Coordinates of C-alpha atoms in Angstrom, one line a residue:
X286 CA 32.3 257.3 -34.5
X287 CA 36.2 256.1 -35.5
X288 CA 36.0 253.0 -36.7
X289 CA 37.6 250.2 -34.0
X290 CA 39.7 246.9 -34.2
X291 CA 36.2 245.0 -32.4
X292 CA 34.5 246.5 -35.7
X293 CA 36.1 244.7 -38.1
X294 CA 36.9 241.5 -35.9
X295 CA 33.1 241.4 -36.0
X296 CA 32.6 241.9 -40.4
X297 CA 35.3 239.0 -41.0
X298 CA 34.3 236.7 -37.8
X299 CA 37.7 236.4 -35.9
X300 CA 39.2 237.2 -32.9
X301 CA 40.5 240.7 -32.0
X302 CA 43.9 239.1 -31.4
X303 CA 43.7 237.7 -35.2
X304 CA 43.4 241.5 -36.8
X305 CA 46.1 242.7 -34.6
X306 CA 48.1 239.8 -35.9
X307 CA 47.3 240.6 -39.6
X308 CA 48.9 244.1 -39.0
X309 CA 51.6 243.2 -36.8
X310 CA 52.6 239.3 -37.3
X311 CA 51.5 239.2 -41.2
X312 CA 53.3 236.2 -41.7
X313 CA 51.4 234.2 -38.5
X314 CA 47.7 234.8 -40.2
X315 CA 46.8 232.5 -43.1
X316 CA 47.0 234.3 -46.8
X317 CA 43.2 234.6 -46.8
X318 CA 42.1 235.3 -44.2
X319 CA 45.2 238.5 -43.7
X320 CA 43.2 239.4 -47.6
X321 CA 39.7 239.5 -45.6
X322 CA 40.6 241.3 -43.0
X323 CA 42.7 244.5 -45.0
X324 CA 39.8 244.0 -47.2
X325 CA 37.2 244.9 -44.3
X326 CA 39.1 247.1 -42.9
X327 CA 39.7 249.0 -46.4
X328 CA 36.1 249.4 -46.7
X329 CA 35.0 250.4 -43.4
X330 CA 37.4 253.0 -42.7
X331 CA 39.3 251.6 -40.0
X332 CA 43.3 252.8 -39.6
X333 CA 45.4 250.7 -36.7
X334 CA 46.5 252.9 -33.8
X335 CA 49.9 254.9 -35.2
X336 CA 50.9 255.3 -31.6
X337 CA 50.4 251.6 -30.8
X338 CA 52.4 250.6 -33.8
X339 CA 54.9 252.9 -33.4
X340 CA 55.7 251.7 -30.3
X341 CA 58.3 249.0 -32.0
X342 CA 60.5 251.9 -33.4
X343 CA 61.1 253.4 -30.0
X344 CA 61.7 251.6 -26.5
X345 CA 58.9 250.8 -24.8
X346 CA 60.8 250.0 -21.1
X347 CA 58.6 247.2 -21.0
X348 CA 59.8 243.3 -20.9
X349 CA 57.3 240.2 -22.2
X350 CA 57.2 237.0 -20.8
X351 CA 55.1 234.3 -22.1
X352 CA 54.5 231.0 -19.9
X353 CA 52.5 228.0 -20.3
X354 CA 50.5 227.7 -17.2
X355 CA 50.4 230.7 -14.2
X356 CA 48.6 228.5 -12.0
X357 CA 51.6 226.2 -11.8
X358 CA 53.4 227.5 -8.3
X359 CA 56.6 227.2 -10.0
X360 CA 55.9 230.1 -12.4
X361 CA 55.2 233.1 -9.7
X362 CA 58.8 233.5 -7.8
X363 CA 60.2 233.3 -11.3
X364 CA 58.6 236.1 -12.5
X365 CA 58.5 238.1 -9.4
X366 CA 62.5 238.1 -9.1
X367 CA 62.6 238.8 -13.1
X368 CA 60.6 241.8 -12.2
X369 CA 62.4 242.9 -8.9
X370 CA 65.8 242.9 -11.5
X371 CA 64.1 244.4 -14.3
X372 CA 63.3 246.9 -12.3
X373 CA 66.7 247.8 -11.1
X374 CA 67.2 248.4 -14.9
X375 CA 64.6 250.6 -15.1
X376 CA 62.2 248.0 -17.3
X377 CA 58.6 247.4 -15.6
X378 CA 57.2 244.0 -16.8
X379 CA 54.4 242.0 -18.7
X380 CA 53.1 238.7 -18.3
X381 CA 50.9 236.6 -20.4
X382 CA 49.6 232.4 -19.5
X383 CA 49.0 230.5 -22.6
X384 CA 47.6 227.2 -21.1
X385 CA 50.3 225.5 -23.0
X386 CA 48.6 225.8 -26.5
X387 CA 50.3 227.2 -30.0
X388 CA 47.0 229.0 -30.9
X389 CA 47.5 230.8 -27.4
X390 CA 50.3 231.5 -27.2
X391 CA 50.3 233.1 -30.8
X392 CA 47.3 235.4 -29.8
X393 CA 49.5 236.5 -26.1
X394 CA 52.6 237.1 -28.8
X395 CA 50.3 239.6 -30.7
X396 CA 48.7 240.9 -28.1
X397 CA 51.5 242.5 -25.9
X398 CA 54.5 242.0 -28.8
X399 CA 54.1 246.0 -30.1
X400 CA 54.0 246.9 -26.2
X401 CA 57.7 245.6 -25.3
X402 CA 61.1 245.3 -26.7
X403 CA 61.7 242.0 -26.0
X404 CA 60.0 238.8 -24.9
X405 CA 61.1 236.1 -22.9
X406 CA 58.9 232.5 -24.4
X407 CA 59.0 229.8 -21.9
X408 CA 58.9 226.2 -23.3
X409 CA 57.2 227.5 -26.3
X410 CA 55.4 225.4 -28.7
X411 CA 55.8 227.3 -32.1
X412 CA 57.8 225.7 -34.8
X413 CA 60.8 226.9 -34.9
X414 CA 60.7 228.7 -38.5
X415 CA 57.6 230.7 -36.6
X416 CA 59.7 231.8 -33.8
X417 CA 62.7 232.6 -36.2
X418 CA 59.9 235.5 -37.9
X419 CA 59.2 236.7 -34.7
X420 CA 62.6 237.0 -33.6
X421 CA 63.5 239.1 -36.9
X422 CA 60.5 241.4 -35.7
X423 CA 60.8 241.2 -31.9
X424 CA 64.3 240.7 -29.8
X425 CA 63.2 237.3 -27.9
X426 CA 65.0 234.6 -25.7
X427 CA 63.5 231.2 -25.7
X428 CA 63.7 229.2 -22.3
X429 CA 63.9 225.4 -22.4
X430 CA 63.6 225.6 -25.9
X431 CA 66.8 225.6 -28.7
X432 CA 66.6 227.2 -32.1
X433 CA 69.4 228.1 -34.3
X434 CA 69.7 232.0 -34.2
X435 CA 68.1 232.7 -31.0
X436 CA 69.5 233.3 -27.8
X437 CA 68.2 230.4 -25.5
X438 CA 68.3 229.6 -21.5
X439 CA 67.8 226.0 -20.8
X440 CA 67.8 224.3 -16.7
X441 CA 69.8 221.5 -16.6
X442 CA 68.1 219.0 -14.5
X443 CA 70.4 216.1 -15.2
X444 CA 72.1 216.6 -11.9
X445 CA 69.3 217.3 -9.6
X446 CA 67.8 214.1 -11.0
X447 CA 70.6 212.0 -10.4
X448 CA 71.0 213.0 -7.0
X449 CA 67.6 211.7 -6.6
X450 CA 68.6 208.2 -8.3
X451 CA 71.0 208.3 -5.9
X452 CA 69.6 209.0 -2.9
X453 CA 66.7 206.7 -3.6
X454 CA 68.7 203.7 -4.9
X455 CA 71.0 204.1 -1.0
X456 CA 68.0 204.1 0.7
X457 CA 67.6 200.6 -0.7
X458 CA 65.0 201.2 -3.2
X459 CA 65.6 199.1 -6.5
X460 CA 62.4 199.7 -8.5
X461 CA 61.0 203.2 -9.2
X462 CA 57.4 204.9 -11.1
X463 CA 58.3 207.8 -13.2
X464 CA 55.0 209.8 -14.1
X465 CA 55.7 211.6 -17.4
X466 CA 54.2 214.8 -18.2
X467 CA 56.6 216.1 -20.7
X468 CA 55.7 216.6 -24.9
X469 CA 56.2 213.8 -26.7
X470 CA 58.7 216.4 -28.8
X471 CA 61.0 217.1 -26.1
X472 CA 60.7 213.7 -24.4
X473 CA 62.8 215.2 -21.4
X474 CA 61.2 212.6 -18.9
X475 CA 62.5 209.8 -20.7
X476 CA 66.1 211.0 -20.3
X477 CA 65.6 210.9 -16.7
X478 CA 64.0 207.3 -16.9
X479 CA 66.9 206.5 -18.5
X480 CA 69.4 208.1 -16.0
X481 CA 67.8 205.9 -13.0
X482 CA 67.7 202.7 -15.1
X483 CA 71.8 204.0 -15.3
X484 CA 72.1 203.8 -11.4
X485 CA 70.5 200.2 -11.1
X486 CA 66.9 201.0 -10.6
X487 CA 63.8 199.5 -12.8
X488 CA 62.2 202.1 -14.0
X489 CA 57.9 202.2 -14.5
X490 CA 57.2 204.8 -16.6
X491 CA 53.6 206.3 -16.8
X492 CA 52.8 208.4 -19.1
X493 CA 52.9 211.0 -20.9
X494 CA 50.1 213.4 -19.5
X495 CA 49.5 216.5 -18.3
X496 CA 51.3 218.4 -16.2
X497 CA 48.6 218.9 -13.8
X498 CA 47.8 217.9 -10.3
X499 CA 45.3 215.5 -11.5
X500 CA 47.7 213.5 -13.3
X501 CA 49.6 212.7 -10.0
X502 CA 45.9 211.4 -8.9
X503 CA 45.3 209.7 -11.4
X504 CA 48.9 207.8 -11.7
X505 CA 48.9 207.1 -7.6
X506 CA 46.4 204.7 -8.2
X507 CA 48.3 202.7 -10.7
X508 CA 51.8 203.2 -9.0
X509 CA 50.4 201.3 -5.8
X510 CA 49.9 198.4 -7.4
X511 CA 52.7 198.5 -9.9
X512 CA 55.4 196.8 -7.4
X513 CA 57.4 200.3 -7.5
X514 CA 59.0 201.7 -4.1
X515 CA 59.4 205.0 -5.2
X516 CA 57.9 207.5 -7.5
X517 CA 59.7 210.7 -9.4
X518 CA 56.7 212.8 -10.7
X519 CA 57.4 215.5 -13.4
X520 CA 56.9 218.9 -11.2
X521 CA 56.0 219.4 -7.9
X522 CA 52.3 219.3 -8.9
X523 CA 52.1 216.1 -10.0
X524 CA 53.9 215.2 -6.8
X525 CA 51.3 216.9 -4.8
X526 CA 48.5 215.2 -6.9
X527 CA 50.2 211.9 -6.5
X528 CA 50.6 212.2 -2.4
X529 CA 47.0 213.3 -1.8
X530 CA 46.3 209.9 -3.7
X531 CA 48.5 207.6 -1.5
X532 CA 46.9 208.9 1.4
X533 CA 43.1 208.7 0.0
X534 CA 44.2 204.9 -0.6
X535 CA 46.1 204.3 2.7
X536 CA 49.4 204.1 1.4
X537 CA 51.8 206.1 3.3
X538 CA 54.4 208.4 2.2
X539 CA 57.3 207.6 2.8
X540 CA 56.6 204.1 4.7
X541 CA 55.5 202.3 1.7
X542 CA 56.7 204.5 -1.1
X543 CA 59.0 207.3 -1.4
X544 CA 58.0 210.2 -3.5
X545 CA 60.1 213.3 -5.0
X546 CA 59.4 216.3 -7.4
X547 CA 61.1 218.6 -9.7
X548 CA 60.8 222.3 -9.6
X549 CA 60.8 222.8 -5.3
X550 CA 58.2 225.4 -4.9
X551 CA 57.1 226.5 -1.7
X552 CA 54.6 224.0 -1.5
X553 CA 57.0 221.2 -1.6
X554 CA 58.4 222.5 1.9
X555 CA 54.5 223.2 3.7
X556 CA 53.1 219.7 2.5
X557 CA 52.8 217.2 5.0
X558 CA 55.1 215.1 5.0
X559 CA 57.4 217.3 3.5
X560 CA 58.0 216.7 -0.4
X561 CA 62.0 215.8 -1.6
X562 CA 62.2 218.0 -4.3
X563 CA 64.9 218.9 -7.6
X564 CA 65.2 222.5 -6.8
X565 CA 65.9 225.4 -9.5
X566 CA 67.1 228.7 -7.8
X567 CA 64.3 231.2 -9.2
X568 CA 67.0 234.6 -8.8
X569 CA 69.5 232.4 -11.0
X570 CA 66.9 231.9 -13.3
X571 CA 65.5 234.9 -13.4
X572 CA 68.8 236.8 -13.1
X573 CA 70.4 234.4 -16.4
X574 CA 67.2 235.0 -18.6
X575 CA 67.3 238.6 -17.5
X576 CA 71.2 238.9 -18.9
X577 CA 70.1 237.2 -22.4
X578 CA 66.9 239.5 -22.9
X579 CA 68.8 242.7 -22.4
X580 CA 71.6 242.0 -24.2
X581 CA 68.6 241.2 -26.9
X582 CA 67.3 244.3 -26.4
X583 CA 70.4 246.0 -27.0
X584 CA 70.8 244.4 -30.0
X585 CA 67.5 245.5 -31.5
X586 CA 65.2 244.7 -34.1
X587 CA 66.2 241.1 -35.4
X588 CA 67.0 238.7 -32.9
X589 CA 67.7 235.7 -34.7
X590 CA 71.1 236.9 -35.6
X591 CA 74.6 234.8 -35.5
X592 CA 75.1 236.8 -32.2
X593 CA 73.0 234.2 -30.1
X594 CA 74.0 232.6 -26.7
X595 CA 73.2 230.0 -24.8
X596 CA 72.9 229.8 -20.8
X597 CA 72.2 227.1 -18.8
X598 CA 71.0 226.9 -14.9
X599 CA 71.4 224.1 -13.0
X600 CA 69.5 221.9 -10.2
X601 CA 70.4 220.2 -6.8
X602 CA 68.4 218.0 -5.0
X603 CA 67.0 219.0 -1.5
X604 CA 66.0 215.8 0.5
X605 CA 62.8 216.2 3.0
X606 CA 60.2 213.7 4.8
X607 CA 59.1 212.0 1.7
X608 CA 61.7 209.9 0.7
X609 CA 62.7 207.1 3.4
X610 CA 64.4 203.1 2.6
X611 CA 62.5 201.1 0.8
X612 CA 60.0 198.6 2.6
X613 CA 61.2 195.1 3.8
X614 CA 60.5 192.5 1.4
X615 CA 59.6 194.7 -1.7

């Protein structure tokens, strides 16, 4: 019986996803452990799949993409308009959820990286000499995430965001709750604190957590007695997390305290009331991150080249039930 890639994940006591990396992503496994396993696999026999390797001298048709959390309902239309237009190309497409980890998101790299030419990485969380390798070996496009040498799309939220500062200060509303769920790293929710504290408003910031639905939960309880009229949560999520909490502690949306998100997924429309939401067009998106990862494609082996570009998709604000003026005598 051939010899299989379980086998020898099983003598050195690591992951399948590790072995595959050894042979694939040398330079992502640590020296000794890369010396284990071509040592095992030396002695008992075992030879990686020529077909499987192959596959990154010849096109595959496939496209990657990589994202940090599927259950987030921001993530779905994305990738469903990525694969209607991929499909018009005549590319069928992968998708991988790596819970927002590095470790994950290295093993969903090596696991699906020899079956596509190229890979879209959402928000990713390797450093960037790490995503520079993989780029030399792999034609990628990084979104929401800069590094010199790769082709990157980032959303601009600066104007959606605004337009909520606005809105919210007309209504009347002079202090606000931000409830930060961005990395420390990118610290992309303190630009926005700092955009309302531009417009007039106080800003409360909260924060950072995750960007989960029990962070909104959790942060309701503090935001209602924190003095703040209004509340911008990171995503939608959070928003939802957040509004379920107001109305578990009798505080109502928008009589007491306006609330808005950022992404506008469907559920931001189908809540009751209705959530005021930063919306980011997912065919735009998709369609801009598309263009890059082609043209990456196209370019071959070696994406981090001085041929990079940069793309940018931007926001608007769409008002609904849940913002309102501010409550007399706060």
């Amino acid at each position: 019986m051939a010899v299989t890639i379980n086998d020898v994940a099983r003598a050195v006591g690591v992951s399948t996803s590790t072995v595959s990396r050894a042979f694939t992503l040398p330079d992502q496994v640590r020296a000794e452990t890369r010396e284990r396993i071509l040592e095992v696999s030396a002695e008992l026999g075992y030879v990686p799949n020529p077909s499987a390797r192959s596959l990154r001298a010849g096109a595959t048709a496939t496209l990657g993409m990589i994202i940090p959390d599927i259950a987030n309902p921001f993530f779905p239309p994305i990738f469903k308009a990525l694969q209607q237009r991929a499909r018009q190309l005549g590319y069928t497409t992968l998708v991988a959820d790596c819970d927002d980890r590095e470790s994950a998101e290295l093993d969903a790299i090596a696991a699906i990286a020899n079956r596509v030419d190229g890979l879209l990485l959402w928000a990713s969380a390797l450093p960037d000499e790490r995503l520079r390798t993989i780029a030399a070996q792999t034609p990628l496009v990084l979104v929401n995430r800069d590094v010199e040498g790769i082709s990157s799309l980032r959303i601009n939220l600066t104007d959606g965001v605004r337009q909520a500062g606005e809105l919210l200060f007309a209504l009347g509303h002079r202090h606000c709750a931000l409830i930060d769920a961005s990395r420390p790293e990118r610290q992309r929710d303190k630009l926005f604190a700092e955009a309302f504290r531009g417009l007039g408003l106080t800003v409360t910031e909260l924060g950072p957590y995750e960007p989960r639905f029990e962070t909104g939960v959790h942060a309701a309880t503090l935001i209602a007695s924190s003095g703040a009229t209004a509340v911008l949560a990171h995503n939608d999520l959070v928003a939802l997390g957040a509004l379920q909490q107001f109305t578990a502690l009798g505080v109502r949306v928008p009589t007491d305290v306006s609330l808005v998100g950022i992404d506008d997924t469907l559920l931001a429309s189908v809540c009751t009331p209705a959530l005021t939401s930063v919306r980011i067009d997912a065919g735009e998106l998709a369609a801009a991150a598309l263009e890059l990862l082609v043209e990456a494609v196209g370019g071959g082996r070696g994406g981090a080249t001085e041929e990079h570009r940069r793309a940018v998709v931007g926001s608007r604000l769409v008002p609904r039930a849940s913002t309102g003026p501010a409550p007399v005598g706060r």
